[in-house]
Coordinates of C-alpha atoms in Angstrom, one line a residue:
Chain A
X1309 CA 114.0 115.1 62.8
X1310 CA 112.4 118.1 63.8
X1311 CA 109.7 117.8 66.7
X1312 CA 106.7 119.9 66.2
X1313 CA 104.8 120.4 69.7
X1314 CA 101.1 121.3 68.7
X1315 CA 99.2 120.8 71.9
X1316 CA 100.3 121.0 75.5
X1317 CA 98.4 119.0 78.0
X1318 CA 98.8 120.0 81.7
X1319 CA 98.5 117.9 84.8
X1320 CA 95.9 119.7 87.0
X1321 CA 96.5 118.9 90.7
X1322 CA 100.0 120.1 91.7
X1323 CA 100.5 121.3 88.6
X1324 CA 98.2 124.3 87.8
X1325 CA 96.2 124.2 91.2
X1326 CA 98.0 123.8 94.5
X1327 CA 96.7 120.6 96.4
X1328 CA 98.6 122.3 99.8
X1329 CA 95.9 125.3 99.5
X1330 CA 94.2 123.0 102.0
X1331 CA 96.4 123.5 104.6
X1332 CA 95.0 126.7 106.1
X1333 CA 91.3 125.1 106.4
X1334 CA 92.9 122.1 107.7
X1335 CA 94.9 123.8 110.2
X1336 CA 91.5 126.0 111.3
X1337 CA 89.5 122.9 111.5
X1338 CA 92.5 120.7 113.1
X1339 CA 94.9 123.4 114.7
X1340 CA 98.6 122.4 114.5
X1341 CA 97.5 119.7 112.4
X1342 CA 96.9 121.0 109.1
X1343 CA 100.2 120.6 107.1
X1344 CA 100.5 117.0 108.3
X1345 CA 96.7 116.2 107.1
X1346 CA 97.2 117.7 103.9
X1347 CA 100.5 115.9 103.2
X1348 CA 99.0 112.4 104.7
X1349 CA 95.6 113.2 102.5
X1350 CA 97.3 114.2 99.1
X1351 CA 99.9 110.7 99.5
X1352 CA 96.9 108.4 100.1
X1353 CA 94.8 110.1 97.7
X1354 CA 97.5 108.9 95.0
X1355 CA 97.9 105.7 96.7
X1356 CA 94.1 105.1 96.3
X1357 CA 93.9 106.0 92.6
X1358 CA 96.8 103.6 91.7
X1359 CA 95.5 100.9 93.9
X1360 CA 91.6 100.9 92.9
X1361 CA 93.0 101.1 89.1
X1362 CA 95.4 98.1 89.9
X1363 CA 92.3 96.5 91.5
X1364 CA 90.1 97.2 88.7
X1365 CA 87.7 98.5 91.0
X1366 CA 87.6 102.2 89.8
X1367 CA 85.6 104.8 92.0
X1368 CA 86.0 108.4 90.8
X1369 CA 88.2 111.1 92.0
X1370 CA 85.8 112.7 94.6
X1371 CA 85.1 109.3 96.4
X1372 CA 88.7 108.8 96.2
X1373 CA 89.7 111.9 97.6
X1374 CA 87.2 111.3 100.3
X1375 CA 88.4 108.0 101.3
X1376 CA 91.8 109.6 101.6
X1377 CA 90.6 112.4 103.9
X1378 CA 88.8 109.6 106.0
X1379 CA 92.3 107.6 106.4
X1380 CA 94.5 110.2 107.1
X1381 CA 92.0 111.7 109.7
X1382 CA 91.8 108.3 111.3
X1383 CA 95.7 107.6 111.4
X1384 CA 96.3 111.3 112.9
X1385 CA 93.4 110.4 115.2
X1386 CA 91.5 113.4 114.1
X1387 CA 87.7 113.3 115.0
X1388 CA 86.0 114.4 111.8
X1389 CA 82.8 115.3 111.8
X1390 CA 80.4 114.5 108.3
X1391 CA 80.3 118.8 107.9
X1392 CA 83.9 118.9 108.9
X1393 CA 84.5 116.6 106.2
X1394 CA 82.2 118.4 103.8
X1395 CA 83.9 121.6 104.5
X1396 CA 87.1 120.1 103.7
X1397 CA 86.4 118.3 100.5
X1398 CA 84.7 121.9 99.3
X1399 CA 88.4 123.1 99.1
X1400 CA 89.2 120.8 96.1
X1401 CA 86.6 122.7 94.5
X1402 CA 88.2 126.0 95.0
X1403 CA 91.9 125.2 94.9
X1404 CA 94.4 128.2 94.6
X1405 CA 96.5 128.3 91.2
X1406 CA 100.3 128.7 91.5
X1407 CA 101.3 132.2 91.0
X1408 CA 103.1 131.4 87.7
X1409 CA 100.0 129.7 85.8
X1410 CA 98.2 132.4 84.6
X1411 CA 100.7 134.7 82.9
X1412 CA 102.6 131.4 81.6
X1413 CA 98.9 130.2 80.0
X1414 CA 99.0 133.5 78.3
X1415 CA 102.2 133.2 76.6
X1416 CA 101.6 129.7 75.6
X1417 CA 98.4 130.8 73.8
X1418 CA 99.8 129.8 70.5
X1419 CA 99.4 126.2 71.3
X1420 CA 96.5 124.1 71.8
X1421 CA 95.8 124.1 75.8
X1422 CA 94.3 121.1 77.4
X1423 CA 93.8 119.6 80.8
X1424 CA 94.3 116.1 81.5
X1425 CA 93.4 115.4 85.3
X1426 CA 92.2 112.3 87.5
X1427 CA 89.6 114.9 88.9
X1428 CA 86.1 114.1 88.1
X1429 CA 84.4 116.5 85.3
X1430 CA 82.5 118.2 88.1
X1431 CA 85.6 119.0 90.0
X1432 CA 87.7 120.1 87.3
X1433 CA 84.9 122.7 86.1
X1434 CA 84.9 123.8 89.7
X1435 CA 88.3 124.3 90.0
X1436 CA 89.1 126.4 86.6
X1437 CA 85.9 128.5 87.1
X1438 CA 86.8 129.5 90.5
X1439 CA 90.1 130.2 89.5
X1440 CA 88.9 132.2 86.7
X1441 CA 90.8 130.4 83.8
X1442 CA 87.4 129.9 82.0
X1443 CA 88.5 129.9 78.2
X1444 CA 91.8 129.3 78.9
X1445 CA 91.7 125.4 77.7
X1446 CA 90.4 123.9 74.6
X1447 CA 89.7 120.8 76.6
X1448 CA 89.4 120.0 80.0
X1449 CA 89.5 116.1 80.1
X1450 CA 88.7 114.0 82.8
X1451 CA 90.2 110.4 83.2
X1452 CA 86.5 109.5 84.3
X1453 CA 85.6 109.0 81.0
X1454 CA 87.9 105.7 80.9
X1455 CA 87.9 104.8 84.7
X1456 CA 91.1 104.1 84.9
X1457 CA 93.9 106.8 86.5
X1458 CA 97.2 108.0 85.4
X1459 CA 100.0 106.7 85.0
X1460 CA 97.6 103.8 82.8
X1461 CA 98.5 104.2 79.3
X1462 CA 94.5 104.4 78.7
X1463 CA 94.5 108.0 80.8
X1464 CA 97.0 109.4 78.4
X1465 CA 95.3 107.9 75.3
X1466 CA 91.6 109.9 76.2
X1467 CA 93.9 113.2 75.5
X1468 CA 95.2 112.0 72.0
X1469 CA 91.7 110.8 71.1
X1470 CA 89.7 114.1 72.7
X1471 CA 92.4 116.2 70.5
X1472 CA 92.5 114.2 67.5
X1473 CA 96.2 114.5 67.7
X1474 CA 99.2 112.1 67.2
X1475 CA 101.4 111.5 70.4
X1476 CA 104.3 113.1 69.0
X1477 CA 102.6 116.4 68.7
X1478 CA 101.7 116.5 72.6
X1479 CA 103.9 118.2 75.1
X1480 CA 102.6 117.0 78.4
X1481 CA 103.5 118.9 81.4
X1482 CA 103.1 117.9 85.1
X1483 CA 104.6 118.6 88.5
X1484 CA 104.0 114.8 89.6
X1485 CA 107.2 112.7 88.6
X1486 CA 104.8 109.5 88.4
X1487 CA 102.8 111.6 85.6
X1488 CA 105.9 112.4 83.6
X1489 CA 107.2 108.9 83.7
X1490 CA 104.0 107.4 82.3
X1491 CA 103.3 110.3 79.8
X1492 CA 106.9 109.3 78.6
X1493 CA 106.2 105.9 78.6
X1494 CA 103.0 106.5 76.5
X1495 CA 105.1 108.4 74.0
X1496 CA 104.4 112.2 74.9
X1497 CA 107.1 114.9 74.6
X1498 CA 107.3 115.6 78.8
X1499 CA 107.8 118.4 81.0
X1500 CA 108.6 117.9 84.4
X1501 CA 107.4 121.1 86.4
X1502 CA 110.0 120.5 89.7
X1503 CA 108.2 122.5 91.9
X1504 CA 109.5 121.3 95.3
X1505 CA 112.8 121.0 94.2
X1506 CA 113.0 116.9 94.5
X1507 CA 114.6 114.0 92.4
X1508 CA 112.6 112.3 89.6
X1509 CA 111.0 109.1 90.4
X1510 CA 113.1 106.0 89.3
X1511 CA 110.6 104.5 87.0
X1512 CA 112.6 104.3 83.6
X1513 CA 111.4 107.5 81.9
X1514 CA 113.0 111.2 82.1
X1515 CA 111.4 114.1 81.3
X1516 CA 112.4 115.9 78.0
X1517 CA 112.7 119.2 79.9
X1518 CA 112.5 119.9 83.5
X1519 CA 111.7 123.5 84.6
X1520 CA 111.2 125.3 87.8
X1521 CA 107.6 126.6 87.2
X1522 CA 105.6 127.3 84.0
X1523 CA 107.2 130.7 83.2
X1524 CA 110.4 128.8 82.7
X1525 CA 108.2 126.6 80.6
X1526 CA 106.8 129.0 78.4
X1527 CA 110.4 130.8 78.5
X1528 CA 111.9 127.8 76.7
X1529 CA 109.3 127.3 74.2
X1530 CA 109.2 131.0 73.2
X1531 CA 113.2 130.7 72.6
X1532 CA 113.1 127.3 70.9
X1533 CA 110.4 129.0 68.3
X1534 CA 112.6 131.7 67.2
X1535 CA 116.1 130.0 67.1
X1536 CA 117.0 128.2 64.0
X1537 CA 115.6 124.9 63.0
X1538 CA 118.5 122.8 64.4
X1539 CA 118.4 124.4 67.9
X1540 CA 114.8 122.6 68.3
X1541 CA 116.8 119.4 68.9
X1542 CA 117.0 120.7 72.6
X1543 CA 113.3 120.0 72.9
X1544 CA 113.0 116.6 72.1
Chain B
X504 CA 76.9 77.8 104.4
X505 CA 80.1 77.0 106.2
X506 CA 83.6 78.0 104.8
X507 CA 86.1 75.6 104.6
X508 CA 89.6 77.0 104.1
X509 CA 91.7 74.6 102.9
X510 CA 95.1 76.6 102.2
X511 CA 96.9 79.6 103.5
X512 CA 98.7 81.9 101.1
X513 CA 100.7 84.4 102.8
X514 CA 102.1 87.5 102.0
X515 CA 105.8 87.4 102.6
X516 CA 107.4 91.1 103.2
X517 CA 106.0 92.5 106.2
X518 CA 103.9 89.6 106.9
X519 CA 106.5 86.9 107.4
X520 CA 109.5 88.8 106.8
X521 CA 110.5 91.9 108.8
X522 CA 111.2 94.7 106.0
X523 CA 112.8 96.8 108.6
X524 CA 115.3 94.7 109.9
X525 CA 117.0 96.3 107.5
X526 CA 117.4 99.6 109.7
X527 CA 120.4 98.4 111.6
X528 CA 122.4 97.9 108.4
X529 CA 120.9 101.1 106.8
X530 CA 122.3 102.9 110.2
X531 CA 125.7 101.3 110.0
X532 CA 126.1 102.8 106.7
X533 CA 124.1 106.1 107.1
X534 CA 124.6 106.6 110.7
X535 CA 121.6 108.4 112.2
X536 CA 119.7 107.7 108.9
X537 CA 118.6 104.1 109.2
X538 CA 114.9 104.9 110.0
X539 CA 114.1 107.3 107.5
X540 CA 116.3 105.2 104.6
X541 CA 113.9 102.1 105.4
X542 CA 110.9 103.6 105.7
X543 CA 111.4 105.8 102.3
X544 CA 113.0 102.9 100.8
X545 CA 109.9 100.7 101.4
X546 CA 107.3 103.3 100.5
X547 CA 108.8 103.8 97.2
X548 CA 109.7 100.5 96.6
X549 CA 105.7 100.0 97.1
X550 CA 104.9 103.0 94.9
X551 CA 107.2 101.6 92.4
X552 CA 105.4 98.1 91.9
X553 CA 102.2 99.8 91.8
X554 CA 103.5 102.3 89.2
X555 CA 105.2 100.1 87.0
X556 CA 102.2 97.5 87.0
X557 CA 99.5 100.4 86.0
X558 CA 102.2 101.8 83.1
X559 CA 102.5 98.5 81.9
X560 CA 106.4 98.6 82.4
X561 CA 106.9 95.5 84.6
X562 CA 110.7 94.9 86.0
X563 CA 110.9 92.7 88.5
X564 CA 111.2 93.2 92.6
X565 CA 114.8 93.2 92.6
X566 CA 114.9 95.8 89.9
X567 CA 112.0 98.0 91.7
X568 CA 113.7 97.7 95.3
X569 CA 117.0 98.9 94.0
X570 CA 115.2 101.7 92.1
X571 CA 113.3 102.6 95.3
X572 CA 116.7 102.3 97.2
X573 CA 118.3 104.8 94.8
X574 CA 115.5 107.6 94.9
X575 CA 115.5 107.1 98.8
X576 CA 119.2 107.8 99.0
X577 CA 119.0 110.5 96.7
X578 CA 116.3 112.2 98.7
X579 CA 117.8 111.9 101.6
X580 CA 120.9 113.3 100.2
X581 CA 122.8 110.1 101.4
X582 CA 125.9 109.4 98.8
X583 CA 125.5 105.6 98.2
X584 CA 128.5 103.9 96.1
X585 CA 127.7 100.8 94.1
X586 CA 129.2 98.6 96.8
X587 CA 126.8 100.3 99.7
X588 CA 124.1 99.6 97.6
X589 CA 124.9 96.1 97.2
X590 CA 125.6 95.4 100.5
X591 CA 122.1 97.2 101.1
X592 CA 120.2 95.5 98.6
X593 CA 121.4 91.8 99.9
X594 CA 120.0 92.6 103.3
X595 CA 116.7 91.6 101.1
X596 CA 118.1 88.1 100.7
X597 CA 118.2 87.4 104.5
X598 CA 115.3 89.4 106.2
X599 CA 114.7 88.5 109.7
X600 CA 111.5 86.4 110.6
X601 CA 109.0 87.9 113.0
X602 CA 108.9 86.2 116.1
X603 CA 105.7 84.7 116.0
X604 CA 106.3 83.1 112.4
X605 CA 107.8 79.9 113.0
X606 CA 105.8 78.7 115.8
X607 CA 102.5 79.9 114.2
X608 CA 103.1 78.1 110.8
X609 CA 103.8 74.7 112.7
X610 CA 100.4 75.2 114.7
X611 CA 98.8 75.7 110.9
X612 CA 100.6 72.4 109.9
X613 CA 96.8 71.2 108.8
X614 CA 96.3 73.7 106.1
X615 CA 98.1 73.7 102.9
X616 CA 100.5 76.7 103.1
X617 CA 101.8 79.0 100.5
X618 CA 103.7 82.2 100.2
X619 CA 102.5 84.6 97.2
X620 CA 104.4 87.5 97.1
X621 CA 106.0 90.3 94.8
X622 CA 109.5 89.0 95.5
X623 CA 111.7 87.4 92.7
X624 CA 111.8 83.7 93.1
X625 CA 115.7 84.2 93.9
X626 CA 114.8 86.6 96.7
X627 CA 112.2 84.5 98.1
X628 CA 114.1 81.4 97.9
X629 CA 117.0 83.1 99.9
X630 CA 114.8 84.7 102.3
X631 CA 112.9 81.5 103.2
X632 CA 116.4 79.3 103.3
X633 CA 118.2 81.8 105.6
X634 CA 115.3 82.0 108.0
X635 CA 114.9 78.3 108.1
X636 CA 111.6 77.7 106.7
X637 CA 112.7 75.4 104.1
X638 CA 110.0 73.0 103.7
X639 CA 107.2 75.2 105.7
X640 CA 105.3 75.6 103.1
X641 CA 104.0 73.5 100.1
X642 CA 104.5 76.5 97.3
X643 CA 106.4 79.6 97.2
X644 CA 104.8 81.4 94.6
X645 CA 106.3 84.9 93.0
X646 CA 104.1 87.4 90.8
X647 CA 107.2 87.5 88.2
X648 CA 105.3 84.3 86.8
X649 CA 102.7 86.8 85.4
X650 CA 104.4 90.0 85.6
X651 CA 101.8 92.3 87.6
X652 CA 102.1 93.5 91.1
X653 CA 99.8 92.6 93.8
X654 CA 96.6 94.1 93.9
X655 CA 96.3 92.8 90.5
X656 CA 93.6 90.4 90.1
X657 CA 96.2 88.6 87.8
X658 CA 98.5 88.1 90.8
X659 CA 96.2 86.7 93.5
X660 CA 94.6 84.3 90.1
X661 CA 98.4 83.0 90.3
X662 CA 97.7 81.4 93.6
X663 CA 94.3 79.6 93.0
X664 CA 96.1 78.2 89.4
X665 CA 99.1 77.0 91.3
X666 CA 97.5 75.3 94.3
X667 CA 94.8 74.4 91.6
X668 CA 92.0 75.1 94.3
X669 CA 88.8 77.5 94.2
X670 CA 88.8 81.1 95.5
X671 CA 86.6 80.3 98.4
X672 CA 88.9 77.6 99.7
X673 CA 91.8 80.0 100.0
X674 CA 92.5 82.1 103.3
X675 CA 95.3 84.7 102.3
X676 CA 97.3 86.5 105.3
X677 CA 98.7 89.8 104.7
X678 CA 100.1 92.6 107.3
X679 CA 99.5 95.0 103.9
X680 CA 96.3 96.1 104.3
X681 CA 96.1 97.1 100.2
X682 CA 97.2 93.6 99.8
X683 CA 94.2 92.5 102.1
X684 CA 91.8 94.7 100.2
X685 CA 93.4 93.4 96.8
X686 CA 92.7 89.5 97.7
X687 CA 89.3 90.3 99.4
X688 CA 88.1 92.1 95.8
X689 CA 89.4 88.8 94.4
X690 CA 87.2 86.7 96.1
X691 CA 89.6 85.2 98.8
X692 CA 88.4 85.0 102.6
X693 CA 91.3 87.5 103.9
X694 CA 93.1 88.1 107.2
X695 CA 94.9 91.4 108.1
X696 CA 97.8 91.2 110.6
X697 CA 97.7 94.4 111.9
X698 CA 101.1 94.4 113.0
X699 CA 101.7 98.2 113.4
X700 CA 97.9 99.2 115.0
X701 CA 97.0 101.1 112.0
X702 CA 93.8 101.9 110.4
X703 CA 92.7 99.8 107.5
X704 CA 93.0 101.2 103.8
X705 CA 89.7 103.1 102.8
X706 CA 89.5 100.7 99.5
X707 CA 86.0 99.5 100.0
X708 CA 87.0 95.6 101.2
X709 CA 87.1 94.6 105.0
X710 CA 89.3 92.3 106.1
X711 CA 87.2 89.0 107.2
X712 CA 89.5 88.7 110.5
X713 CA 91.9 91.0 112.1
X714 CA 94.6 89.8 114.2
X715 CA 97.6 91.6 116.0
X716 CA 99.9 88.3 114.9
X717 CA 99.9 84.9 113.2
X718 CA 100.0 83.5 116.7
X719 CA 96.5 85.0 116.9
X720 CA 95.6 83.8 113.6
X721 CA 96.4 80.3 114.6
X722 CA 94.5 80.4 117.9
X723 CA 91.5 81.8 116.5
X724 CA 91.5 78.9 113.3
X725 CA 92.4 76.4 116.0
X726 CA 89.6 77.4 118.4
X727 CA 87.0 77.4 115.2
X728 CA 87.9 73.6 114.1
X729 CA 86.8 72.1 117.9
X730 CA 83.6 74.4 118.3
X731 CA 80.2 73.0 116.8
X732 CA 79.8 74.1 112.9
X733 CA 77.2 76.8 113.4
X734 CA 80.2 79.1 115.4
X735 CA 82.4 78.6 112.2
X736 CA 80.3 81.8 110.7
X737 CA 82.7 83.8 112.9
X738 CA 85.3 82.6 109.9
X739 CA 83.2 84.1 107.4

């Protein structure tokens, strides 16, 4: 059976946008603590999204991100004023793109392109706009529509519903291994963008393709389109 | 309104049993890496329990704990043979009790005492037996019965069903702040055993009482029983 991927759905934070582009501002606000704050902030942001989903106590990703920042500052013994917190939070509205993203998205233009992200619609609109990606995506989908975070199946289902597409026609692309596991368990073809050269999470669902960046994904998909059909097996 | 707690339900790992009592064996197997391995192992163990619950892909806690160990070893570039892995896993069957536990449980003997844990029935039976706590608990309850991990409400509900008791009559005791948040959101009175002198998670649900160890919990509950009724308010 040949696989026919029609749409590519991208995770946003960590995959397109570099969440650690907050380091420099963190370091400006709290000299010498930028990397540690950025790291703990991100860890707790993800933890809180999973825990609130499990508790059945959804709050949107702006709220979750701010709660994670509050916890991270307290734990690192950094006194963070409301003004400083506001300034750090606003970095999420203008995160830097990874350097490979723009060109790869252009190369992948034959596919329908979408984002499926934990971020709120406002956060996603701002990040897409500030990075100049307006118009690159047919849909920018926020899990806020179903009030549950990835890797819940309900989050991935929002993509198939919005795109009006069957699961096997979706290629899901994420740098977050837990997200790849969730998308694969849901039924998507998956690509893990292993940006940090790490090991995949041991959650039972392997990525169909692992690449180091989106350039490699675009190259691989381009090759698979020109080769004769049996070679398409490698994309399964 | 006076609160009448009739049963105390304890989390097991981190609250009664010291999960970091694996450090010395980790250090024996991988000299110089014991603390780092123990820490990453525990972090991923919890993460995987949350992620599998969210994905709707439950595997029991023995499986989750072993998966977390595999990931932790790979990430720390430690080559772990099946025999070494088996040896490390078996530490979970004989974890050390925290030094305050035994005496505090005796002092709390007027309450119905139970454990509600992510651990499998076999893991819990072994840990209770090896630490000499046989007979201390009326019930040792494993979430394996509902196949979802804490902080899902379904896990806490297993305690009220097993004990045949109303939520407000349960005092839930945990050193894991996420667990306290989940139990409080479910409707239990909660005590956070802040063993590591940290900050509570920013998940919206504060503990009713925070103590440094179980001795302080026993002392506080003992005082509240001899004072006149209005003072019982402090336990709300």
